Backbone as a ProteinNet text record, in pm:
[ID]
protein_1_A
[PRIMARY]
MTDRVYPSTKPAANGAAAAAPASTNGAANPTFPANKAQLYNAARPAYRPQPPPRRRHRRGCCCSCCLWTTLIVLLVLLLAAIAGAVFYVLYRPHRPSFSVAALHLSRFNLTDTTYTSAFNLTLTARNRNSKITFLYDQISVKVLSGDVDIGDGSFLASPTIQLDTKVKAKIGNIKTKKLTIRVICDGIRISIPTGKTASVATTSKVKCKVDPRVKIIKWTV
[TERTIARY]
-1863.4	-1775.8	-1751.3	-1626.7	-1591	-1558.6	-1584.1	-1552.2	-1409.4	-1344.5	-1208.6	-1211.3	-1124.8	-1113.4	-975.7	-969.2	-840.8	-798.2	-669.2	-622.1	-633.7	-641.2	-653.6	-521.3	-531.4	-409.6	-348.7	-423.2	-371.9	-292.3	-179	-98.1	-162.8	-135.7	-190.5	-116.1	-178.7	-118.6	12.2	111.2	245.1	323	279.6	353.9	335.3	249.4	227.4	95.2	89.9	-33.1	-119.4	-244.4	-338.3	-387.7	-397.5	-445.5	-593.9	-635.6	-778.3	-842	-941.6	-1010.2	-1086.4	-1092.1	-1161	-1309.6	-1373.2	-1519.1	-1582.9	-1705.9	-1778.2	-1768.9	-1749.2	-1741.3	-1598.3	-1495.4	-1356.6	-1277.4	-1335.2	-1261.8	-1232.1	-1125.8	-1084.6	-1169.6	-1210.3	-1288	-1195.9	-1241.4	-1155.8	-1129.6	-1010.1	-968.4	-950.7	-959.2	-946	-837	-762.7	-654.3	-711.8	-636.4	-678.9	-673	-772.2	-772.9	-683.4	-669.2	-579	-623.7	-754.9	-804	-767.7	-778.6	-743.3	-594.2	-512.6	-368.9	-329.8	-390.9	-359	-397.9	-516.6	-561.8	-477.4	-424.5	-340.9	-206.9	-150	-20.8	-31.8	-147.4	-166.3	-168.4	-93.8	-95.5	-230.1	-256.4	-383.7	-387.1	-499.5	-515.1	-535	-452.5	-462.2	-485.8	-595	-623.6	-525.4	-477.1	-383.9	-459.5	-406.6	-474.3	-465.2	-564.8	-562.8	-449.9	-387.7	-277.6	-327.8	-240.6	-277.1	-269.6	-372.4	-376.5	-324.6	-254	-203.3	-315.6	-325.5	-433.1	-383.3	-389.2	-343.2	-429.7	-557.9	-647.6	-616.5	-586.7	-552.2	-423.6	-323.5	-197.3	-218.7	-301.5	-329	-398.3	-492.3	-562	-465	-372.8	-274.9	-183.6	-137.7	-51.4	-123.5	-249.6	-326.7	-345.9	-370.1	-389.6	-263	-148.7	-22.5	14.4	-10	18.8	-65.5	-192.9	-281.7	-236.8	-195.9	-149.7	-22.4	69.5	193.5	165.1	75.7	40.8	-24.1	-114	-178.3	-76.8	20.3	122.9	209	245.2	325.2	247.4	118.9	36.7	23.4	10.8	0.2	128.9	243.4	370.8	389.8	348.3	358.6	268.5	148.1	57.7	114.5	175.2	235.1	352.1	436.6	549.5	501.1	395	340.2	282.7	216.2	159.9	270.8	377.8	490.2	555.5	573.9	634	547.1	416.3	326.5	330.9	334.7	337.7	468.2	579.3	708.9	731.5	688.6	724	606.6	485.3	368.4	387.9	402.9	435.8	319.4	352.7	255.2	308.8	217.5	257.8	308.3	399	437.8	320.9	310.7	203.4	262.7	184	227.4	122.7	170.9	81.5	143.2	55.6	98.5	106.2	227.3	245.5	214.4	253.8	229.9	239	160.9	163.3	142.2	237.2	229.7	232.6	143.1	138.2	186.1	306.4	365.5	340.1	317.5	294.7	200.9	106.8	15	-26	15.2	-18.6	-93.1	-211.7	-297.2	-321.8	-296.2	-325.5	-424.4	-446.8	-542.6	-491.6	-362	-306.1	-218.6	-156.7	-64.2	-87.1	-22.1	-19.8	111	155.7	277.3	244.2	313.4	286.9	413.8	417.2	529.5	472.8	505.4	455.5	572.4	544	638.1	566.9	611.1	541.1	627.7	565.8	632.2	553.2	620.3	555.6	625.5	545.3	598.7	566.9	669.5	652.3	683.6	595.2	610.7	619.3	702.9	718.7	679.2	570.7	520.4	581.2	674.5	737.2	865.3	879.8	999.5	1113.6	1083.1	1185.2	1204.9	1133.7	1142.2	1177.9	1274.9	1317.3	1284.9	1232	1198.7	1303.1	1350.8	1449	1384.5	1382.1	1310.7	1408.5	1364.9	1436.9	1390.9	1432.6	1388.6	1237.4	1171.2	1025.2	983.4	890.7	833.3	702	687.1	569.8	491.5	361.1	269.8	157.3	116.7	3.8	-104.5	-214.4	-326.7	-437.6	-488	-588.1	-724.3	-827.3	-963.8	-1057.4	-1185.7	-1286.2	-1242.9	-1210.8	-1162.3	-1280.9	-1283.1	-1388.7	-1322.8	-1320.1	-1257.3	-1358.9	-1487.6	-1589.8	-1595.4	-1569.3	-1576.6	-1439.1	-1339.3	-1206.3	-1129.2	-1188.3	-1117.9	-1083.4	-991.8	-948.3	-945.7	-1022.1	-1025.5	-1007.8	-901.1	-869.7	-861.3	-879.7	-865.9	-763.3	-633.1	-529.8	-536.2	-492.3	-457.4	-310	-244.1	-96	-65.6	9	43.6	194.8	236.8	378.1	404.7	511.9	554.9	700.9	728	863.9	878.4	1000.8	1031.1	1086.4	1044.3	1083.9	1120.2	1216.3	1249	1259.4	1229.1	1228.1	1355.7	1399.9	1518.3	1478	1498.3	1464.9	1593.5	1652.5	1782.3	1887.8	1951.5	2050.4	1992.6	1866	1800.3	1727.9	1750.6	1682.3	1596.3	1474.7	1384.2	1409.6	1345.9	1353.7	1270.9	1300.7	1230	1087.1	996.9	856.1	809.8	745	693.2	563.7	554.4	433	387	258.7	198.7	121.5	149.4	82.8	-4.2	-130.6	-225	-282.5	-261.2	-313	-423.6	-541.2	-658.1	-720.6	-793.4	-862.9	-794.4	-702.6	-631	-712.8	-722.2	-792.1	-692.8	-685.6	-592	-650.5	-620	-668.4	-552.5	-587.3	-486.4	-412.2	-279.5	-205.6	-231.3	-223.8	-240	-108.4	-59.7	66.9	182.8	268.6	385.2	365.5	247.7	220	172.5	238.1	202.1	76.5	-2.3	-123.5	-87.5	-152.1	-128.1	-247.5	-219.8	-326.6	-379.7	-505.4	-567.3	-545.2	-471.8	-434.7	-490.1	-584.2	-635.1	-717.2	-779.3	-862.8	-798	-668	-598	-581.7	-610.2	-591	-503	-399.1	-305.6	-321.8	-328	-346.3	-224.2	-171.9	-54	-98.9	-62	-97.7	27.4	51.4	163.8	130.5	231	215.8	293.3	219.8	280.1	273.5	387.9	394.2	389.3	289.2	274.5	292.2	406.3	446.1	446	342.7	336.9	232.4	159.2	55.2	99.4	61	90.4	-40.7	-47.5	-168.9	-151.5
2416.5	2301.6	2264.7	2245.9	2213.3	2068.2	2014.7	1874.8	1862.8	1756.9	1731.3	1635.5	1669.5	1586.9	1525.6	1393.9	1323.1	1295.3	1310.9	1286.3	1141	1114.8	978.3	906.6	778.9	698.4	658	668.5	632.9	747.6	717.9	827.2	878.8	1001.9	1063.8	1012	1028.8	980.4	1050.6	974.9	1023.5	1065.3	1019.6	1048	1186.9	1266.9	1405.1	1412.9	1489.6	1506.3	1608.9	1572.6	1665.6	1765.2	1887.5	1993.5	1980	1994.4	1980	2114.4	2136.7	2266.9	2281.6	2399.2	2428.2	2417.2	2363.1	2350.4	2479.7	2479	2601.5	2635.5	2535.1	2563.2	2570.2	2586.7	2604	2477	2357.9	2232	2191.7	2118.1	2074.8	1959.4	1962	1854.1	1738.9	1619.6	1506.2	1504.2	1460.7	1451.3	1306.2	1279.8	1143.6	1141.6	1034.3	1028.6	1022.4	1077.2	1075	934	897.6	764.5	759	640.5	620.6	697.7	707.2	780.4	927.2	986.5	1126.8	1149.9	1057.7	1070.9	1058	965.2	944.9	1065.7	1120.1	1238.2	1360.3	1368.8	1483	1479.4	1358	1346	1342.7	1317	1306.4	1444.3	1465.9	1599.5	1625.8	1750.7	1789.4	1745.2	1697	1648.7	1766.4	1767.6	1872.6	1805.9	1830.5	1765.1	1811.4	1715.4	1744.4	1780.3	1874.2	1907.9	1792.4	1772.8	1660.8	1678.4	1569.8	1580.4	1635.1	1712.3	1771.5	1666.9	1662.2	1568.9	1636.3	1558.2	1610.9	1620.2	1734.1	1756.8	1712.4	1580.5	1527.7	1576.5	1586.2	1630.7	1772.7	1855.4	1993.3	2003.3	1916.6	1916.5	1872.8	1770.2	1723.8	1832	1900.2	2008.5	2120	2151.6	2256.8	2216	2088.2	2041	2045.5	2001.5	2005	2148.1	2238.9	2378.6	2437.9	2413.9	2467.7	2403.6	2272.8	2206.7	2265	2287.4	2346.5	2486.8	2564.8	2700.9	2700.1	2606	2598.1	2558.1	2459.5	2416.5	2530.9	2602.4	2715.8	2824.6	2845.4	2945.7	2904.9	2776.9	2728.5	2741.8	2705.6	2719.1	2865.4	2953.8	3096	3147.3	3108	3150.8	3093.9	2966.7	2907.6	2979.9	3016.4	3090.9	3227.8	3293.9	3425.8	3411.2	3307.9	3286.1	3252.6	3170.5	3138.7	3260.8	3346.3	3467.8	3561	3574.7	3659	3602.1	3467.8	3403.7	3423.9	3412.9	3430.1	3573.6	3668.6	3808.5	3840.7	3784.1	3816.5	3745.2	3617.8	3538.7	3505.7	3511.4	3476.9	3343.4	3232.8	3104.5	3049.6	2985.6	2918.2	2780.5	2687.2	2554.8	2561.7	2472.2	2467.1	2415.4	2462.4	2421	2342.7	2246.4	2160.1	2165.3	2146.7	2142	2050.2	1987.1	1897.4	1980.1	1998.8	2077.5	1995.7	1867.7	1783.2	1637.7	1554.4	1410.2	1341.1	1255.2	1180.9	1031.8	958.8	812.6	754.7	697.3	647.6	499.3	423.9	279.8	230.4	143.6	82.4	-53.9	-159.9	-295.9	-363.8	-415	-477.1	-622.7	-712.6	-855.1	-899.1	-1030.4	-1080.9	-1065.5	-1067.3	-1063.4	-942.6	-885	-773.6	-664.8	-552.8	-444.8	-369.2	-310.2	-228.6	-94.2	7.3	142.6	224.9	333.4	427.4	568.6	645.3	781.9	878.7	995.8	1107.3	1222.2	1250.6	1347	1469	1584.2	1711	1775.8	1787.8	1840.2	1968.4	2067.2	2197	2220.2	2257.4	2292	2440.3	2510.7	2655.7	2687	2783.8	2831.5	2977.9	3004	3141.7	3220.4	3160.4	3229.4	3298.4	3421.6	3496.6	3477.9	3438.8	3424.6	3280.2	3185.4	3044.7	2963.4	2874.8	2788.1	2644	2567.7	2426	2339	2238.7	2143.2	2005.4	1942.2	1815.8	1699.7	1584.3	1459.4	1398	1277	1206.8	1186.3	1207.5	1201	1067.2	1000.5	876.1	907	856.4	886.7	758.9	766.8	657.5	712.5	635.7	671.8	567.6	609.1	520.9	550.8	447.8	467.2	418.8	489.3	451.2	485.3	444.3	470.2	413.8	285.1	220.2	166.9	196.3	148	88.7	-42.5	-105.2	-187.9	-167	-245.6	-215.8	-91.9	-56	-42.8	-96.4	-93.4	32.6	123.2	246.5	242.7	327.5	333.6	479.9	508.7	645.5	637.3	689.8	677.3	814.5	812.9	933.9	906.4	912.2	881	984.6	928.5	1008.7	994.8	1098.8	1097.3	1120.8	1031.4	1040	1055.2	1158.5	1186.4	1180.7	1112.1	1104.3	1148	1239.2	1288.9	1346.5	1382.2	1449.5	1587.3	1683.1	1820.7	1884.8	1975.8	2055.8	2201.5	2288.1	2431.3	2495.9	2596.4	2672.8	2818.1	2868.1	3007.1	3075	3152.5	3211.6	3102.3	3091.3	2986.4	2868.6	2868.4	2763.8	2667.8	2537.4	2434	2349.1	2323.8	2241.9	2093.5	2008.6	1864.9	1828.3	1712.8	1667.8	1626.2	1664	1629.6	1558.2	1444.3	1369.5	1432.2	1453.1	1508.9	1416.8	1422.5	1347.5	1445.7	1439.8	1526.5	1438.3	1469.9	1396.4	1492.8	1462	1543.2	1464.3	1520.9	1452.1	1537.3	1469.4	1539.1	1527.6	1432.8	1415.4	1324.7	1361.2	1280.9	1245.4	1116.2	1071.1	948.2	933.1	819.3	726.1	605.8	505.9	548	531.1	571.6	475.5	528.3	448.3	446.6	326.8	316	364.9	440	493.4	636.4	687.7	825.5	826.1	906.6	914.1	997.7	956.9	1033	1146	1257.6	1375.6	1392.9	1406.5	1418.9	1560.6	1571	1701.6	1740.1	1849.6	1889.6	2025.9	2076.3	2210.4	2213.5	2101	2096.4	2015.9	1997.4	1920.1	2004.9	1943.9	2007.8	1917.7	1977.5	1903.3	1947.7	1849.8	1874.7	1824.2	1907.1	1874.2	1845.6	1726.8	1686.2	1641.1	1694.6	1644.1	1506.8	1421.9	1285.7	1275	1263.1	1254	1109.7	1054.3	914.9	908.1	837	816.2	667	632.8	494	416.4	335.2	255.8	304.3	407.6	459.4	591.6	613.8	739.5	812.9	936.2	1016.5	1117.4
10102.4	10097.3	9951.5	9910.5	9771.3	9757.3	9626.6	9596.5	9548.9	9578.7	9533.4	9413.4	9313.8	9194.6	9193.1	9184.1	9184.9	9040	9014	8876.8	8840.3	8707.3	8658.3	8673.1	8700.9	8716.7	8584	8467.3	8335.3	8276.6	8218.9	8159.2	8030.7	8001.3	7879.4	7757.2	7640.6	7515.8	7489.5	7433.3	7398.8	7523	7642.1	7764.1	7815.8	7759.1	7803.1	7873.7	7976.3	8053.7	7986	7967.1	7903.2	8004.2	7960.3	8049.2	8070.1	8194.6	8229.1	8235.9	8151.9	8157.3	8288.8	8333.9	8461.6	8445.6	8549.2	8546.6	8589.6	8578.2	8612.4	8758.8	8845.1	8987	9035	8939.1	8977.1	8975.2	8950.8	8946.6	8803.9	8778.9	8644.3	8598.8	8465.9	8406.6	8370	8370.9	8334.9	8184	8139	7999	7960.9	7825	7772.7	7665.5	7655.3	7554.7	7412.5	7312.8	7169.6	7115.5	7032.6	6974.3	6851.4	6789.3	6676.4	6553.9	6532.9	6415.5	6422.9	6543.9	6559.3	6538.9	6592.3	6574.1	6427.1	6345.8	6203.6	6120.6	6151.2	6076.6	6106.1	6233.4	6267.3	6195.4	6175.4	6107.9	5956.4	5899.3	5754.4	5690.2	5581.4	5518	5449	5428.6	5366.8	5220.9	5171.4	5034	4939.8	4838.8	4737	4602.3	4537.5	4408.2	4302.1	4222.3	4114.4	3986.1	3909.2	3782	3685	3601.4	3505.4	3405.2	3359.5	3260.7	3128.7	3067.4	2939	2829.3	2747.4	2635.4	2509.3	2432.6	2306.1	2204.4	2151.5	2054.1	1916	1891	1762.2	1647.2	1675.2	1567.8	1526.7	1628.3	1595.5	1516.8	1548	1473.7	1328.8	1307.6	1171.8	1089.9	1152.5	1081.2	1043.8	1137.2	1107.2	992.7	992.3	883.8	748.9	749.2	623.8	574.6	667.5	629.5	569	633.7	582.1	449.1	435.9	308.3	195.7	223.5	122.3	83.9	183.2	154.3	70.4	100.4	23.4	-121	-139.8	-275.7	-353.3	-288.8	-355.4	-389.8	-301.4	-328.8	-448.3	-454	-566.9	-697.5	-694.8	-815	-857.3	-759.7	-791.7	-855.2	-800.6	-858.1	-998.6	-1018.6	-1152	-1251.6	-1208.1	-1297.4	-1332.7	-1235.4	-1263.3	-1360.6	-1337.8	-1428.9	-1569.9	-1581.1	-1712.4	-1782.5	-1704.7	-1765.1	-1814.8	-1737.4	-1779.7	-1905.4	-1908.1	-2025.9	-2149.2	-2134.1	-2248.9	-2300.9	-2209	-2252.5	-2324.1	-2277.9	-2338.3	-2470.6	-2481.6	-2598.4	-2690.4	-2642.5	-2724.4	-2796.5	-2724.3	-2789.8	-2870.2	-2982.6	-3069	-3105.2	-3126.7	-3172.3	-3315.9	-3352.4	-3494.2	-3577.4	-3697.1	-3787.6	-3904	-3952.5	-4062.8	-4174	-4296	-4411.8	-4517.1	-4594.4	-4701.8	-4830.1	-4877.5	-4999.9	-5124.2	-5125.1	-5242.9	-5201.1	-5270.3	-5247.8	-5382.1	-5418.8	-5543.9	-5514.3	-5579.7	-5569.4	-5702.1	-5699.5	-5824.3	-5846.1	-5742.7	-5758.8	-5651.1	-5693	-5596.7	-5652.6	-5587.4	-5628	-5513.9	-5547	-5446	-5483.9	-5388.8	-5407.8	-5301.5	-5293.9	-5194.8	-5052.2	-5034.2	-4899.2	-4872	-4971.2	-4949.4	-5053.7	-5028	-5126	-5107.9	-5216.3	-5217.2	-5278.2	-5229	-5278.8	-5268.6	-5343.8	-5341.5	-5343.7	-5240.5	-5226.3	-5228.5	-5277.7	-5272.5	-5201	-5078.1	-4991.8	-4969	-4983.6	-4950.3	-4835.6	-4722.3	-4601.5	-4559.7	-4520.1	-4478.8	-4330.9	-4255.6	-4113.5	-4097.2	-4029.1	-4009	-3859.4	-3830.2	-3692.6	-3687.7	-3618.7	-3610.4	-3495.3	-3424.8	-3310.9	-3356.6	-3316.2	-3353.4	-3253.1	-3129.9	-3025.7	-2981.3	-3044.4	-3007	-3130.3	-3117.4	-3226.2	-3191.1	-3288.4	-3267.4	-3336.6	-3262.6	-3314.7	-3317.8	-3438.7	-3457.2	-3468.2	-3419.4	-3442.7	-3574.8	-3601	-3721.2	-3717.1	-3830	-3838.1	-3897.6	-3828.8	-3877.8	-3948.3	-4071.1	-4154.4	-4180.1	-4162.1	-4195.7	-4281.8	-4381.6	-4467.1	-4446.1	-4388.2	-4359.2	-4457.6	-4525.8	-4630	-4581.1	-4625.3	-4592.4	-4707.1	-4697	-4800.4	-4935.6	-4937.3	-5059.7	-5138.9	-5271.5	-5360.4	-5484.4	-5497.1	-5614.2	-5693.7	-5670	-5738.4	-5886.7	-5927.8	-6069	-6131.8	-6067.8	-6126.2	-6094.1	-6020.7	-5985.1	-5836.2	-5798.7	-5659.1	-5617.5	-5514.5	-5462.5	-5312.1	-5263	-5120.7	-5055.3	-4927.2	-4846.8	-4736.3	-4767.3	-4668.1	-4551.6	-4449.7	-4331	-4305	-4320.2	-4301.5	-4154	-4096.3	-3954	-3938.8	-3867.8	-3843.5	-3693	-3656.4	-3516.4	-3507.2	-3415.7	-3397.3	-3257.3	-3222.6	-3096.7	-3127.3	-3046.9	-3069.5	-2936.5	-2942.1	-2824.8	-2866.8	-2774.3	-2802.8	-2749.2	-2821.5	-2782.5	-2766.1	-2644.7	-2613.2	-2568.6	-2655.5	-2624.1	-2615.1	-2498.2	-2475	-2397.8	-2374.3	-2295.7	-2389.6	-2368.9	-2445.7	-2353	-2396.4	-2317.6	-2345.4	-2266.5	-2291.2	-2414.4	-2470.1	-2589.5	-2554.6	-2642.8	-2628.5	-2754.8	-2736.5	-2851	-2900.2	-3028.6	-3087.7	-3200.4	-3228.5	-3339.2	-3426.5	-3555.4	-3652.8	-3741.3	-3750.4	-3835.2	-3937.4	-4064.3	-4174.3	-4244.1	-4245.5	-4300.9	-4410.6	-4498.7	-4607.4	-4741	-4755.9	-4882.6	-4975.1	-5101.8	-5203.2	-5314	-5345.3	-5448.1	-5517.2	-5644	-5722.2	-5754.6	-5799.1	-5832	-5959.1	-5965.5	-6086	-6202.4	-6322.4	-6443.9	-6519.9	-6545.6	-6617.6	-6533.6	-6595.9	-6527.3	-6480.3	-6500.4	-6457.8	-6312.6	-6230.1	-6088.8	-6070	-5974.9	-5942	-5846	-5864.3	-5780.2	-5687.6	-5558.8	-5460.1	-5455.6	-5415.1	-5393.2	-5246.7	-5223.8	-5087.3	-5048.1	-5124.5	-5093.4	-4964.8	-4927.5	-4807.3	-4694	-4702.9	-4599.3	-4473.6	-4359.2	-4229.5	-4143.2	-4088.8	-4003.9	-3858.8	-3771.2	-3628.7	-3552.6	-3462.8	-3383.3	-3240.4	-3191.1	-3054.6	-2981.3	-2861.9	-2781.5	-2725.5	-2716	-2665	-2534.1	-2423.4	-2290.3	-2244.6	-2206.8	-2164.2	-2012.6	-1961	-1817.5	-1791	-1732.4	-1705.2	-1837.6	-1865.5	-1987.2	-2086.5	-2049.3	-2137.1	-2197.4	-2321.6	-2390.9	-2413.5	-2361.8	-2371.7	-2482.7
[MASK]
+++++++++++++++++++++++++++++++++++++++++++++++++++++++++++++++++++++++++++++++++++++++++++++++++++++++++++++++++++++++++++++++++++++++++++++++++++++++++++++++++++++++++++++++++++++++++++++++++++++++++++++++++++++++++++++

């Protein structure tokens, strides 16, 4: 004798009848409608994790810029050094040299507050370059005196002659910009003149030094 199974009076979810699996003895097992959680999970798409956003490597960009800037500066310095070496080999440049040929002191009057003097200076400038010509502007001359001894009525001074001028070099048809130079000649010995006879300075040990004067904003180096 077999048992009879009656269908449920409640309708299946979504209006569709759920199929009843057969029992072991040939009868269908009872089914239950799906709950809301099962229906939501069935309609929800599968979760796929998104890859993290790429971050801009600012530090790496800064390092690259610094590296390229350093390489460019080094390349420019290398090219400048090569150009300077080629110029030196071709022209063998030398600074102009100066010497004091003669110095005469014809008048020297000293008072408590002022003094007056009259000098006659012969200065020689030499250019040892065969392919470079120097062009000078007006030269400013100063005579600075030191080591003064007037206790015994005599005067023995050791002037330092200071010359300031601007010079530019000419190489073929090319002229450079003007450069200020200062020439200092030291080691001159001269005595005070007597009467109308001018004193002649001793210039055998005079040494003149040429220094370029570079102006940076308000300072002169």
